[in-house]
PDB file of C-alpha atoms in Angstrom:
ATOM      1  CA  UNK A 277      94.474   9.199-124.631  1.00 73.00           C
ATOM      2  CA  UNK A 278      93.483  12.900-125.520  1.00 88.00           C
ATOM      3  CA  UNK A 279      94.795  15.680-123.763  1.00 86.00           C
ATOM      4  CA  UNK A 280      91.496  16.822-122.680  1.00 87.00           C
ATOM      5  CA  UNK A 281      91.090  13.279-120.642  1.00 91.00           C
ATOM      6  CA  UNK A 282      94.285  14.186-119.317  1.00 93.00           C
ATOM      7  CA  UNK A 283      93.427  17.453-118.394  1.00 94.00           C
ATOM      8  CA  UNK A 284      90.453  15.534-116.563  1.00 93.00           C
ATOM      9  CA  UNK A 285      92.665  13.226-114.724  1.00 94.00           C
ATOM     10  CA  UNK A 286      94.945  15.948-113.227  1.00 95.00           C
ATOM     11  CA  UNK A 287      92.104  18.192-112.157  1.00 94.00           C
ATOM     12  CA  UNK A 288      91.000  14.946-110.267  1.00 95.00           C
ATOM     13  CA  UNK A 289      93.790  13.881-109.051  1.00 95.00           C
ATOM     14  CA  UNK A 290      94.365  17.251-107.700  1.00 95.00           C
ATOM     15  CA  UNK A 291      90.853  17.820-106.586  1.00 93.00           C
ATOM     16  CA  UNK A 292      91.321  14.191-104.447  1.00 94.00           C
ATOM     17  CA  UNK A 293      94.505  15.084-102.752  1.00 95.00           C
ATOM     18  CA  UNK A 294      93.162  19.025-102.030  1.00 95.00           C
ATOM     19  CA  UNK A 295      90.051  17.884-100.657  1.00 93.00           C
ATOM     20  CA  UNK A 296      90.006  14.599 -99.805  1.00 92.00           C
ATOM     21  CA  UNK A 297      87.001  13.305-101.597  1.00 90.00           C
ATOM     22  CA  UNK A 298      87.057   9.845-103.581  1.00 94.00           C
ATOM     23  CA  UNK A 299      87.602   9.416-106.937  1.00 94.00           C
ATOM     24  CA  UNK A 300      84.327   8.949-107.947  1.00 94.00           C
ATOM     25  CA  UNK A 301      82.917  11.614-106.052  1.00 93.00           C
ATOM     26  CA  UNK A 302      85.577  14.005-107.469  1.00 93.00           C
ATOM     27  CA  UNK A 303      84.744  12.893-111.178  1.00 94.00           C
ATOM     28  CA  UNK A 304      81.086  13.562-110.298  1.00 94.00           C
ATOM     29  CA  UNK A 305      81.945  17.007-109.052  1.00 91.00           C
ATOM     30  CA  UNK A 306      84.327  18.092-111.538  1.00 92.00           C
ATOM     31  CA  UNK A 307      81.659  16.650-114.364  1.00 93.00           C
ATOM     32  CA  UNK A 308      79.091  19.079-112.972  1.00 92.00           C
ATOM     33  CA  UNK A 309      81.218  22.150-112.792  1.00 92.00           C
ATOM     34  CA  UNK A 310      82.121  21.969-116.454  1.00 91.00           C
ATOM     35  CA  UNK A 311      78.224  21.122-117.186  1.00 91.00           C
ATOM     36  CA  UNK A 312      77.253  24.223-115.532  1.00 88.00           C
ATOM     37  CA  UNK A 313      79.993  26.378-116.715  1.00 88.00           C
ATOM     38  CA  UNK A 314      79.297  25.013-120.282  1.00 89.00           C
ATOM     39  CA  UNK A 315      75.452  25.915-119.618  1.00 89.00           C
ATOM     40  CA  UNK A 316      76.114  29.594-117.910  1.00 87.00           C
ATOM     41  CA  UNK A 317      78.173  30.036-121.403  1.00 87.00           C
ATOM     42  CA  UNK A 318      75.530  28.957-123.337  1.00 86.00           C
ATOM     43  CA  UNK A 319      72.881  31.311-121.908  1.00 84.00           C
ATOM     44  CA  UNK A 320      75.112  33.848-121.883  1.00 83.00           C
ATOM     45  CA  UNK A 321      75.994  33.574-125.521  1.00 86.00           C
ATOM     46  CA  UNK A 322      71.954  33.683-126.061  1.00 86.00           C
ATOM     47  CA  UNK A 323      71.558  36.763-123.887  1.00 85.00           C
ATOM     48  CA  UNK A 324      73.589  38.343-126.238  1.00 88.00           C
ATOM     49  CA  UNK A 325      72.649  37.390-129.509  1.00 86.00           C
ATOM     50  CA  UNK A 326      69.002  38.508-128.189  1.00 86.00           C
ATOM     51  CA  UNK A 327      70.408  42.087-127.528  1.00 89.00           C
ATOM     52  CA  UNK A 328      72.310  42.076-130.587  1.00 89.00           C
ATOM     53  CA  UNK A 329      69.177  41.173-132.526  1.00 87.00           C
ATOM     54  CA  UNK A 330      66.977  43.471-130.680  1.00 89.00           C
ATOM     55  CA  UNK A 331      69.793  46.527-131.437  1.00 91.00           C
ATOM     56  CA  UNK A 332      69.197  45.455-135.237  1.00 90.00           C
ATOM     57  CA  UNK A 333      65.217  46.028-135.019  1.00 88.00           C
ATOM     58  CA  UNK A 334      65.858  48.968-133.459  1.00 90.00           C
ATOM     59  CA  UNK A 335      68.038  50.510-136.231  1.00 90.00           C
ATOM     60  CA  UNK A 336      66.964  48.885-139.101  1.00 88.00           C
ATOM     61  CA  UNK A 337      62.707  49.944-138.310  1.00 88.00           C
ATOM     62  CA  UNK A 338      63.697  53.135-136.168  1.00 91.00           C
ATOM     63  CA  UNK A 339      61.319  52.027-133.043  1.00 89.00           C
ATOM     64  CA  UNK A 340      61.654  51.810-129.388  1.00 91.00           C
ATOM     65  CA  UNK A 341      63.184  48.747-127.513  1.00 89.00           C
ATOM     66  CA  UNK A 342      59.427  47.383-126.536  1.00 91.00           C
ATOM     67  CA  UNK A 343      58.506  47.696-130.276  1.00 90.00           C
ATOM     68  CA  UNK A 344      61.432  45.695-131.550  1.00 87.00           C
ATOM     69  CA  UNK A 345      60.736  43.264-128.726  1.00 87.00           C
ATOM     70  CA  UNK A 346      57.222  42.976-129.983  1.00 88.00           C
ATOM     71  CA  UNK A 347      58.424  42.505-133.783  1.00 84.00           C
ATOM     72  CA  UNK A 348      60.959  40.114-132.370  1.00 84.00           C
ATOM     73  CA  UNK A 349      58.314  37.975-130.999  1.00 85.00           C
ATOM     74  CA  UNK A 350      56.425  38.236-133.606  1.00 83.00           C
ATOM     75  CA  UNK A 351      59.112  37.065-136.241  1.00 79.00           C
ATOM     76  CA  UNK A 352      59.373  34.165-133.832  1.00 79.00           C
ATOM     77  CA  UNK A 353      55.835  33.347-133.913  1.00 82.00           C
ATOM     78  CA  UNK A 354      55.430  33.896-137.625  1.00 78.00           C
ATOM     79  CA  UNK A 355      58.591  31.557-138.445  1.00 71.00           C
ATOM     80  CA  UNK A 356      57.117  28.183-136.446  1.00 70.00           C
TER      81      UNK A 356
END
């Protein structure tokens, strides 16, 4: 068994005995927290990499936020 399925069975085991929900119900639960917090991560992470990005337009062309935005867009656009 891997030690993240461990990890799993703890947090449900604990999550049973703290709140008094089944097994099943607890496994559903705990499944959609780490789904969520994978997904708020992921967003996150592209949040950034857009601001990164549009800091780089900005520099590299010398224009204003909206114009990088607009050459951002249309890089995206032109690459498809």
């Amino acid at each position: 068994m891997r030690h993240s399925e461990i990890q799993f069975k703890r947090r449900v085991q604990r999550t049973v005995e703290q709140q008094g929900l089944s097994v099943a119900f607890a496994q559903l639960l705990l499944r959609y927290e780490d789904i969520s917090a994978r997904m708020e991560a992921y967003y996150w992470e592209c949040d950034t990499v857009r601001e990164v990005r549009l800091e780089k337009l900005q520099a590299t062309f010398h224009v204003s936020r909206r114009e990088a935005q607009r050459l951002g867009r249309l890089y995206e656009t032109a690459k498809r």
